[in-house]
Amino acid sequence: MKKQFIYILLSFLFIGNLSAQQTPAPKQSKKIAIVGATAHIGDGNVIENSLIEFSNGKITFIGKASDKTPEGEVMNYNGKHIYPGFIAANTSLGLAEIDAVRATRDFDEVGGYLPHIRSIIAYNAESKVVESMRPNGVLMAQVAPRGGTISGTSTIVQFDAWNWEDAILKLDDGIHINWPSSFSRGRWWLGEDPALKPNKNYSKAVDRITSYIERAQKYLSGNRSPKDLPFEAMDKLINGNQKLFVHVTGEKPITDVINNCKKLGIKNLVLVNAEGAEKVTDLIKSNNVSVILRRSHRLPNSEDDDYDLPYRMAKILSEKGIVVALGMEGEMERMNTRNLPFYAGTYAAYGLGKEEAVKLITSNAAKILGVDDKVGTLSVGKDATLFVSEGDALDMRTNIILNAFIQGRKISLETHQTKLWKRYANKYKNQ
């Protein structure tokens, strides 16, 4: 019986190794030049018939193909399109693999106030779900925790790594708070009216959050004894070296978040999801607050909202001068993150424009997440994290990735999904 158990265990390990993510690509060893493609810089500008050169993982030249003779290994992509690697903000990628299997879910810790919980510790660099992002050009993400009032700390990662340490682009970039709703629904299973009504506990819930931050400030300004790990984890936030991501919905809650953070002296504030932000754009802009919107393919939050308001939100906020990025929180968020460019494409179709929509998932996302010195645009000195597409990367019909690089490393675009597609395509082709 013991031997039989050992054989079964070994067979599972063997099968697991066969289906694991591809081995990370080797470090770039020679200069590469991509010639002829239309370069979408990521800041709104476009270069036709471009030349991009990169060496040792960094971009060394970008301009027109006529500006200089290409050096190194030359890749001709006339008529194709090149983009910076897309960045998914506010995801739980790598923190869960199969939603129906509890043992694979590690995005929500027990407790309500957990600023010391670090999502990166649980990040699985070999996730098959993470692997499936790359064929659509999604090469980086902010991995954020979920649950509780203060969920914990997020980290920015790239998608070609042996382990979570190798994946890090920016460690512990911000703390995430779930702000209470000013409305609530009755618990129908207890016979309560399920209709939406004012949340009578809203003010108390807000007071608990502000009181917690005030106690952290008092602790950090004192002798810090006895040591309090949750308060210690808020040191960078209180000192202005870390961002606060507040997940909030509704005009009043958004107003309360901004006003309370101003009173508490918290400068680096980002609103996440922020449904209702279109009603308080002047307040958001005047306080230099950025916004990470929910994905565009959803229903309006209120029955009084225009049916297409979710599609127009990026345009409304961007026209007011607010820096906007695109997040993925919601149902099946990890699997749906692969559709990030197509959500941006919907915003483009509803008035934002294609190059402005590209900014949502490149330069704007990089700026909000604090990694714009490394990624987000095709610029000299930044990481050579980019990809070449057959056509418009925001259109699922033409976003066919021909080549992709992360920090200059040429990565594989094969996944378990592409293998299955090829397998069954050949089956039916031969019949």
Short mmCIF file of C-alpha atoms in Angstrom, two decimals:
data_model
loop_
_atom_site.label_atom_id
_atom_site.label_comp_id
_atom_site.label_asym_id
_atom_site.label_seq_id
_atom_site.Cartn_x
_atom_site.Cartn_y
_atom_site.Cartn_z
CA MET A 1 0.00 0.00 0.00
CA LYS A 2 2.86 2.35 0.88
CA LYS A 3 4.59 1.68 -2.46
CA GLN A 4 1.34 2.24 -4.33
CA PHE A 5 0.94 5.63 -2.64
CA ILE A 6 4.49 6.62 -3.58
CA TYR A 7 3.92 5.63 -7.23
CA ILE A 8 0.72 7.71 -7.36
CA LEU A 9 2.48 10.69 -5.82
CA LEU A 10 5.37 10.44 -8.31
CA SER A 11 2.94 10.22 -11.23
CA PHE A 12 1.21 13.41 -10.10
CA LEU A 13 4.58 15.18 -9.81
CA PHE A 14 5.53 13.98 -13.31
CA ILE A 15 2.25 15.16 -14.82
CA GLY A 16 2.62 18.48 -13.00
CA ASN A 17 6.06 18.99 -14.48
CA LEU A 18 4.78 18.25 -17.96
CA SER A 19 2.09 20.90 -17.68
CA ALA A 20 4.08 23.57 -15.84
CA GLN A 21 4.69 27.01 -17.26
CA GLN A 22 7.49 27.40 -19.78
CA THR A 23 11.00 27.92 -18.47
CA PRO A 24 11.70 31.67 -18.21
CA ALA A 25 13.62 33.04 -21.18
CA PRO A 26 17.40 33.51 -20.93
CA LYS A 27 18.88 36.98 -20.46
CA GLN A 28 19.26 39.01 -23.64
CA SER A 29 22.70 38.24 -25.11
CA LYS A 30 22.79 40.36 -28.27
CA LYS A 31 21.39 43.63 -29.55
CA ILE A 32 18.04 43.39 -31.34
CA ALA A 33 16.60 45.85 -33.86
CA ILE A 34 12.93 45.84 -34.84
CA VAL A 35 12.43 47.62 -38.16
CA GLY A 36 9.41 48.83 -40.13
CA ALA A 37 6.59 48.47 -37.60
CA THR A 38 4.24 51.26 -36.58
CA ALA A 39 5.38 52.11 -33.04
CA HIS A 40 2.67 53.06 -30.55
CA ILE A 41 4.85 54.81 -27.98
CA GLY A 42 2.31 54.64 -25.14
CA ASP A 43 2.19 58.39 -24.49
CA GLY A 44 -0.21 59.16 -27.34
CA ASN A 45 2.43 59.44 -30.05
CA VAL A 46 2.94 57.10 -33.02
CA ILE A 47 6.01 56.57 -35.22
CA GLU A 48 5.37 55.09 -38.68
CA ASN A 49 8.07 52.86 -40.19
CA SER A 50 9.98 52.86 -36.92
CA LEU A 51 13.29 51.50 -35.70
CA ILE A 52 13.59 50.24 -32.11
CA GLU A 53 16.86 48.85 -30.78
CA PHE A 54 17.45 47.29 -27.39
CA SER A 55 20.43 45.74 -25.66
CA ASN A 56 20.98 44.21 -22.19
CA GLY A 57 17.25 44.47 -21.57
CA LYS A 58 17.02 48.24 -22.18
CA ILE A 59 15.82 50.30 -25.14
CA THR A 60 18.81 52.07 -26.69
CA PHE A 61 17.20 53.76 -29.70
CA ILE A 62 13.76 54.63 -30.99
CA GLY A 63 12.99 56.67 -34.08
CA LYS A 64 12.27 56.38 -37.78
CA ALA A 65 13.89 53.56 -39.74
CA SER A 66 15.50 56.20 -41.95
CA ASP A 67 17.30 57.81 -39.01
CA LYS A 68 20.06 55.21 -38.75
CA THR A 69 21.29 51.82 -39.89
CA PRO A 70 19.93 49.07 -37.62
CA GLU A 71 22.47 47.17 -35.55
CA GLY A 72 22.49 43.66 -34.12
CA GLU A 73 19.88 41.01 -34.98
CA VAL A 74 17.44 42.70 -37.34
CA MET A 75 13.75 41.76 -37.28
CA ASN A 76 11.68 43.18 -40.14
CA TYR A 77 8.03 43.81 -39.27
CA ASN A 78 6.83 46.06 -42.08
CA GLY A 79 3.12 46.76 -41.77
CA LYS A 80 2.93 45.39 -38.21
CA HIS A 81 2.47 47.24 -34.92
CA ILE A 82 4.67 47.45 -31.84
CA TYR A 83 3.47 48.39 -28.36
CA PRO A 84 4.87 48.68 -24.83
CA GLY A 85 3.90 45.69 -22.72
CA PHE A 86 0.37 46.17 -21.34
CA ILE A 87 -0.04 46.62 -17.58
CA ALA A 88 -3.06 45.32 -15.68
CA ALA A 89 -3.77 47.33 -12.52
CA ASN A 90 -5.66 46.01 -9.49
CA THR A 91 -5.68 42.28 -10.23
CA SER A 92 -5.37 39.17 -8.08
CA LEU A 93 -3.42 37.30 -10.76
CA GLY A 94 -1.20 34.59 -9.37
CA LEU A 95 -3.07 34.52 -6.05
CA ALA A 96 -5.59 31.90 -7.16
CA GLU A 97 -5.57 29.21 -9.81
CA ILE A 98 -8.93 27.42 -9.77
CA ASP A 99 -11.82 29.31 -8.20
CA ALA A 100 -13.65 26.11 -7.29
CA VAL A 101 -10.65 24.68 -5.41
CA ARG A 102 -10.16 26.40 -2.04
CA ALA A 103 -6.55 25.23 -1.71
CA THR A 104 -5.55 27.26 -4.78
CA ARG A 105 -7.07 30.54 -3.51
CA ASP A 106 -4.78 32.76 -1.48
CA PHE A 107 -5.93 36.35 -2.06
CA ASP A 108 -7.91 37.01 1.14
CA GLU A 109 -6.58 36.66 4.71
CA VAL A 110 -8.66 36.33 7.87
CA GLY A 111 -9.16 39.65 9.63
CA GLY A 112 -10.30 43.18 8.90
CA TYR A 113 -7.25 45.45 9.26
CA LEU A 114 -4.26 43.82 7.60
CA PRO A 115 -1.84 46.43 6.16
CA HIS A 116 1.06 44.07 6.95
CA ILE A 117 -0.24 41.32 4.63
CA ARG A 118 1.91 41.27 1.46
CA SER A 119 0.33 39.81 -1.67
CA ILE A 120 3.69 39.09 -3.30
CA ILE A 121 4.47 36.32 -0.79
CA ALA A 122 1.56 34.29 -2.18
CA TYR A 123 2.21 35.10 -5.85
CA ASN A 124 2.61 32.00 -8.03
CA ALA A 125 5.00 32.78 -10.89
CA GLU A 126 4.18 29.41 -12.51
CA SER A 127 0.44 30.01 -12.64
CA LYS A 128 -1.18 28.77 -15.84
CA VAL A 129 -3.59 31.70 -15.62
CA VAL A 130 -0.71 34.20 -15.54
CA GLU A 131 0.89 32.41 -18.49
CA SER A 132 -2.26 32.90 -20.58
CA MET A 133 -1.95 36.71 -20.36
CA ARG A 134 1.12 36.94 -22.57
CA PRO A 135 -0.39 36.00 -25.97
CA ASN A 136 -2.58 39.13 -25.71
CA GLY A 137 0.29 41.48 -24.81
CA VAL A 138 -0.46 41.69 -21.09
CA LEU A 139 3.07 41.38 -19.70
CA MET A 140 2.85 43.06 -16.26
CA ALA A 141 0.37 43.57 -13.45
CA GLN A 142 -0.28 45.01 -10.03
CA VAL A 143 -1.01 42.00 -7.83
CA ALA A 144 -3.40 43.16 -5.10
CA PRO A 145 -5.02 41.37 -2.14
CA ARG A 146 -8.76 41.23 -1.55
CA GLY A 147 -11.09 41.18 1.45
CA GLY A 148 -11.33 42.92 4.81
CA THR A 149 -11.32 46.65 5.40
CA ILE A 150 -7.58 47.04 4.89
CA SER A 151 -6.70 44.14 2.57
CA GLY A 152 -2.91 44.47 2.58
CA THR A 153 -0.14 45.52 0.23
CA SER A 154 0.18 45.07 -3.54
CA THR A 155 3.30 44.59 -5.70
CA ILE A 156 4.01 45.18 -9.40
CA VAL A 157 5.29 42.09 -11.27
CA GLN A 158 6.36 41.04 -14.75
CA PHE A 159 5.24 37.73 -16.24
CA ASP A 160 8.47 35.89 -17.01
CA ALA A 161 10.01 34.69 -13.77
CA TRP A 162 11.20 31.63 -11.89
CA ASN A 163 9.61 32.75 -8.62
CA TRP A 164 7.99 35.72 -6.92
CA GLU A 165 11.35 37.30 -6.08
CA ASP A 166 12.37 37.31 -9.75
CA ALA A 167 8.98 38.68 -10.83
CA ILE A 168 9.12 41.91 -8.82
CA LEU A 169 9.15 45.24 -10.67
CA LYS A 170 8.18 47.32 -7.64
CA LEU A 171 7.83 45.83 -4.19
CA ASP A 172 4.95 46.81 -1.89
CA ASP A 173 3.80 49.73 -4.03
CA GLY A 174 0.67 50.52 -2.02
CA ILE A 175 -1.87 49.61 0.66
CA HIS A 176 -5.46 48.75 -0.31
CA ILE A 177 -8.54 49.84 1.64
CA ASN A 178 -12.14 48.81 0.94
CA TRP A 179 -14.28 51.87 1.75
CA PRO A 180 -17.81 51.19 3.07
CA SER A 181 -20.84 51.84 0.90
CA SER A 182 -23.26 54.60 1.83
CA PHE A 183 -26.12 52.30 0.77
CA SER A 184 -27.02 48.75 1.76
CA ARG A 185 -29.53 46.06 0.87
CA GLY A 186 -31.69 44.11 3.28
CA ARG A 187 -30.92 40.43 3.89
CA TRP A 188 -33.79 38.82 2.03
CA TRP A 189 -33.05 35.41 3.53
CA LEU A 190 -33.94 36.93 6.94
CA GLY A 191 -37.12 38.46 5.63
CA GLU A 192 -35.65 41.99 5.28
CA ASP A 193 -36.56 44.30 2.40
CA PRO A 194 -33.90 43.69 -0.30
CA ALA A 195 -34.32 47.17 -1.76
CA LEU A 196 -31.40 49.61 -1.72
CA LYS A 197 -31.49 52.03 1.22
CA PRO A 198 -29.09 54.33 3.13
CA ASN A 199 -26.53 52.45 5.20
CA LYS A 200 -27.17 53.56 8.79
CA ASN A 201 -23.77 52.17 9.84
CA TYR A 202 -21.81 54.07 7.18
CA SER A 203 -20.53 56.88 9.42
CA LYS A 204 -19.39 54.43 12.09
CA ALA A 205 -17.51 52.36 9.51
CA VAL A 206 -15.77 55.47 8.17
CA ASP A 207 -14.85 56.54 11.71
CA ARG A 208 -13.25 53.15 12.36
CA ILE A 209 -11.00 53.53 9.31
CA THR A 210 -9.92 57.09 10.11
CA SER A 211 -9.39 56.17 13.77
CA TYR A 212 -7.17 53.25 12.76
CA ILE A 213 -5.00 55.49 10.56
CA GLU A 214 -4.77 58.11 13.33
CA ARG A 215 -3.65 55.46 15.82
CA ALA A 216 -1.03 54.26 13.31
CA GLN A 217 0.24 57.83 12.93
CA LYS A 218 0.46 58.24 16.72
CA TYR A 219 2.30 54.94 17.09
CA LEU A 220 4.79 55.74 14.29
CA SER A 221 5.55 59.17 15.75
CA GLY A 222 6.18 57.70 19.22
CA ASN A 223 8.66 55.17 20.63
CA ARG A 224 6.97 52.25 18.82
CA SER A 225 6.82 50.05 21.88
CA PRO A 226 5.49 47.43 22.11
CA LYS A 227 6.06 46.66 18.44
CA ASP A 228 2.88 46.59 16.33
CA LEU A 229 3.42 44.91 12.93
CA PRO A 230 0.26 46.27 11.22
CA PHE A 231 1.15 49.83 12.26
CA GLU A 232 4.80 49.30 11.24
CA ALA A 233 3.56 48.28 7.77
CA MET A 234 1.92 51.70 7.38
CA ASP A 235 5.17 53.64 7.90
CA LYS A 236 5.83 54.28 4.19
CA LEU A 237 2.23 55.30 3.58
CA ILE A 238 2.22 57.78 6.46
CA ASN A 239 5.58 59.20 5.35
CA GLY A 240 4.36 59.71 1.78
CA ASN A 241 6.56 57.02 0.19
CA GLN A 242 3.74 54.63 -0.60
CA LYS A 243 0.35 54.99 -2.29
CA LEU A 244 -3.07 54.40 -0.79
CA PHE A 245 -5.48 52.58 -3.11
CA VAL A 246 -9.05 53.05 -1.89
CA HIS A 247 -11.67 50.79 -3.45
CA VAL A 248 -14.79 52.94 -3.38
CA THR A 249 -18.15 53.37 -5.13
CA GLY A 250 -20.55 56.30 -5.01
CA GLU A 251 -20.44 60.10 -5.09
CA LYS A 252 -20.60 60.58 -1.29
CA PRO A 253 -18.05 57.88 -0.42
CA ILE A 254 -15.61 59.25 -3.02
CA THR A 255 -16.01 62.74 -1.54
CA ASP A 256 -15.50 61.37 1.97
CA VAL A 257 -12.38 59.45 0.93
CA ILE A 258 -10.73 62.54 -0.55
CA ASN A 259 -11.68 64.83 2.35
CA ASN A 260 -10.65 62.36 5.04
CA CYS A 261 -7.31 61.58 3.37
CA LYS A 262 -6.64 65.33 3.14
CA LYS A 263 -7.31 65.72 6.88
CA LEU A 264 -5.08 62.73 7.64
CA GLY A 265 -2.24 64.13 5.52
CA ILE A 266 -2.21 61.22 3.06
CA LYS A 267 -0.94 62.61 -0.23
CA ASN A 268 -0.59 59.67 -2.63
CA LEU A 269 -4.23 58.67 -3.08
CA VAL A 270 -5.66 56.53 -5.89
CA LEU A 271 -9.37 55.78 -6.27
CA VAL A 272 -10.10 52.22 -7.42
CA ASN A 273 -13.32 51.26 -9.27
CA ALA A 274 -14.68 54.74 -8.44
CA GLU A 275 -18.17 54.37 -9.89
CA GLY A 276 -19.81 57.78 -9.49
CA ALA A 277 -16.53 59.60 -10.12
CA GLU A 278 -18.07 61.39 -13.10
CA LYS A 279 -20.16 63.43 -10.62
CA VAL A 280 -17.17 64.77 -8.66
CA THR A 281 -14.50 65.21 -11.33
CA ASP A 282 -13.57 68.72 -10.17
CA LEU A 283 -12.90 67.49 -6.64
CA ILE A 284 -10.81 64.58 -7.93
CA LYS A 285 -8.78 66.78 -10.28
CA SER A 286 -8.19 69.61 -7.78
CA ASN A 287 -6.75 67.12 -5.28
CA ASN A 288 -4.47 65.48 -7.88
CA VAL A 289 -6.09 62.07 -7.38
CA SER A 290 -5.72 59.31 -9.97
CA VAL A 291 -8.36 56.71 -10.82
CA ILE A 292 -8.20 53.00 -11.67
CA LEU A 293 -11.49 52.22 -13.41
CA ARG A 294 -13.28 48.89 -13.46
CA ARG A 295 -13.30 47.02 -16.75
CA SER A 296 -15.69 48.49 -19.28
CA HIS A 297 -17.76 45.37 -20.08
CA ARG A 298 -20.30 45.70 -17.26
CA LEU A 299 -23.71 47.08 -16.42
CA PRO A 300 -24.23 50.59 -15.01
CA ASN A 301 -24.09 50.81 -11.22
CA SER A 302 -27.49 52.52 -10.94
CA GLU A 303 -30.73 52.04 -12.84
CA ASP A 304 -30.76 55.82 -13.38
CA ASP A 305 -27.39 55.79 -15.19
CA ASP A 306 -27.09 55.83 -18.98
CA TYR A 307 -26.77 52.32 -20.37
CA ASP A 308 -23.41 53.19 -21.95
CA LEU A 309 -21.94 55.10 -19.00
CA PRO A 310 -19.46 52.29 -18.19
CA TYR A 311 -18.15 52.57 -21.76
CA ARG A 312 -17.74 56.36 -21.57
CA MET A 313 -16.20 56.71 -18.10
CA ALA A 314 -12.60 56.83 -19.30
CA LYS A 315 -13.43 59.63 -21.76
CA ILE A 316 -15.34 61.64 -19.15
CA LEU A 317 -12.52 61.52 -16.59
CA SER A 318 -9.67 61.93 -19.10
CA GLU A 319 -11.23 65.05 -20.58
CA LYS A 320 -11.14 66.57 -17.09
CA GLY A 321 -7.40 65.98 -16.91
CA ILE A 322 -7.60 63.03 -14.50
CA VAL A 323 -4.99 60.29 -14.94
CA VAL A 324 -6.92 57.06 -15.56
CA ALA A 325 -5.82 53.42 -15.74
CA LEU A 326 -7.77 50.20 -16.16
CA GLY A 327 -8.26 47.63 -13.38
CA MET A 328 -9.72 44.14 -13.38
CA GLU A 329 -11.57 43.63 -10.09
CA GLY A 330 -14.80 41.64 -10.39
CA GLU A 331 -16.15 38.23 -11.33
CA MET A 332 -13.59 35.87 -12.89
CA GLU A 333 -11.10 38.72 -12.77
CA ARG A 334 -7.99 36.58 -13.12
CA MET A 335 -9.15 34.76 -16.25
CA ASN A 336 -10.64 37.92 -17.75
CA THR A 337 -7.44 39.92 -17.34
CA ARG A 338 -6.28 38.50 -20.68
CA ASN A 339 -9.01 40.68 -22.22
CA LEU A 340 -7.44 43.88 -20.83
CA PRO A 341 -6.63 45.38 -24.28
CA PHE A 342 -10.17 44.72 -25.50
CA TYR A 343 -11.70 46.51 -22.50
CA ALA A 344 -9.46 49.44 -23.41
CA GLY A 345 -10.67 49.05 -27.00
CA THR A 346 -14.27 49.55 -25.84
CA TYR A 347 -13.26 52.80 -24.12
CA ALA A 348 -11.59 53.81 -27.40
CA ALA A 349 -14.77 53.09 -29.37
CA TYR A 350 -16.82 55.28 -27.03
CA GLY A 351 -14.99 58.53 -27.57
CA LEU A 352 -11.59 58.15 -25.95
CA GLY A 353 -9.61 57.44 -29.12
CA LYS A 354 -7.19 54.58 -29.71
CA GLU A 355 -3.92 56.15 -28.58
CA GLU A 356 -5.54 57.58 -25.44
CA ALA A 357 -6.99 54.13 -24.76
CA VAL A 358 -3.53 52.58 -25.14
CA LYS A 359 -2.34 55.00 -22.43
CA LEU A 360 -4.84 53.47 -19.98
CA ILE A 361 -2.85 50.23 -19.98
CA THR A 362 0.65 51.59 -20.63
CA SER A 363 1.91 55.03 -19.57
CA ASN A 364 -1.04 55.96 -17.32
CA ALA A 365 -0.94 52.62 -15.53
CA ALA A 366 2.83 52.89 -15.10
CA LYS A 367 2.52 56.42 -13.70
CA ILE A 368 -0.21 55.51 -11.21
CA LEU A 369 1.67 52.40 -10.07
CA GLY A 370 4.98 54.22 -9.78
CA VAL A 371 6.93 52.25 -12.38
CA ASP A 372 6.97 54.83 -15.18
CA ASP A 373 10.76 55.14 -14.84
CA LYS A 374 11.05 51.52 -16.03
CA VAL A 375 8.06 50.69 -18.25
CA GLY A 376 4.92 52.14 -19.81
CA THR A 377 6.37 53.75 -22.94
CA LEU A 378 8.78 52.88 -25.71
CA SER A 379 11.55 55.21 -24.53
CA VAL A 380 15.33 55.08 -24.44
CA GLY A 381 16.58 53.79 -21.09
CA LYS A 382 13.39 51.95 -20.17
CA ASP A 383 12.98 48.17 -20.03
CA ALA A 384 12.60 46.47 -23.40
CA THR A 385 9.22 45.05 -22.37
CA LEU A 386 7.24 45.19 -25.60
CA PHE A 387 5.47 43.14 -28.23
CA VAL A 388 4.76 43.07 -31.96
CA SER A 389 1.16 42.59 -33.11
CA GLU A 390 -0.26 41.70 -36.51
CA GLY A 391 -2.59 44.70 -36.24
CA ASP A 392 -4.48 46.87 -33.77
CA ALA A 393 -3.78 45.43 -30.31
CA LEU A 394 -7.07 46.78 -28.92
CA ASP A 395 -9.09 44.74 -31.43
CA MET A 396 -9.45 41.02 -30.71
CA ARG A 397 -9.69 40.32 -34.44
CA THR A 398 -6.22 41.71 -35.19
CA ASN A 399 -4.34 41.44 -31.89
CA ILE A 400 -2.27 38.47 -33.02
CA ILE A 401 1.06 38.62 -31.17
CA LEU A 402 4.03 37.73 -33.37
CA ASN A 403 6.81 38.33 -30.85
CA ALA A 404 7.12 39.56 -27.27
CA PHE A 405 9.98 40.58 -25.01
CA ILE A 406 10.20 41.15 -21.27
CA GLN A 407 13.30 43.11 -20.22
CA GLY A 408 14.84 42.17 -23.55
CA ARG A 409 14.19 38.44 -23.11
CA LYS A 410 12.33 36.84 -26.00
CA ILE A 411 9.48 35.00 -24.28
CA SER A 412 7.39 32.06 -25.37
CA LEU A 413 3.80 32.76 -26.35
CA GLU A 414 2.73 29.13 -25.93
CA THR A 415 0.23 28.29 -23.19
CA HIS A 416 -1.89 25.27 -22.34
CA GLN A 417 -4.68 27.01 -24.28
CA THR A 418 -2.67 27.53 -27.46
CA LYS A 419 -1.53 23.91 -27.29
CA LEU A 420 -5.12 22.70 -27.08
CA TRP A 421 -6.14 25.02 -29.91
CA LYS A 422 -3.42 23.64 -32.19
CA ARG A 423 -4.17 20.07 -31.18
CA TYR A 424 -7.86 20.23 -32.06
CA ALA A 425 -7.35 22.50 -35.07
CA ASN A 426 -5.14 19.81 -36.57
CA LYS A 427 -7.66 17.11 -35.66
CA TYR A 428 -10.50 18.74 -37.60
CA LYS A 429 -8.27 19.94 -40.41
CA ASN A 430 -7.33 16.35 -41.15
CA GLN A 431 -10.91 15.07 -41.27
#
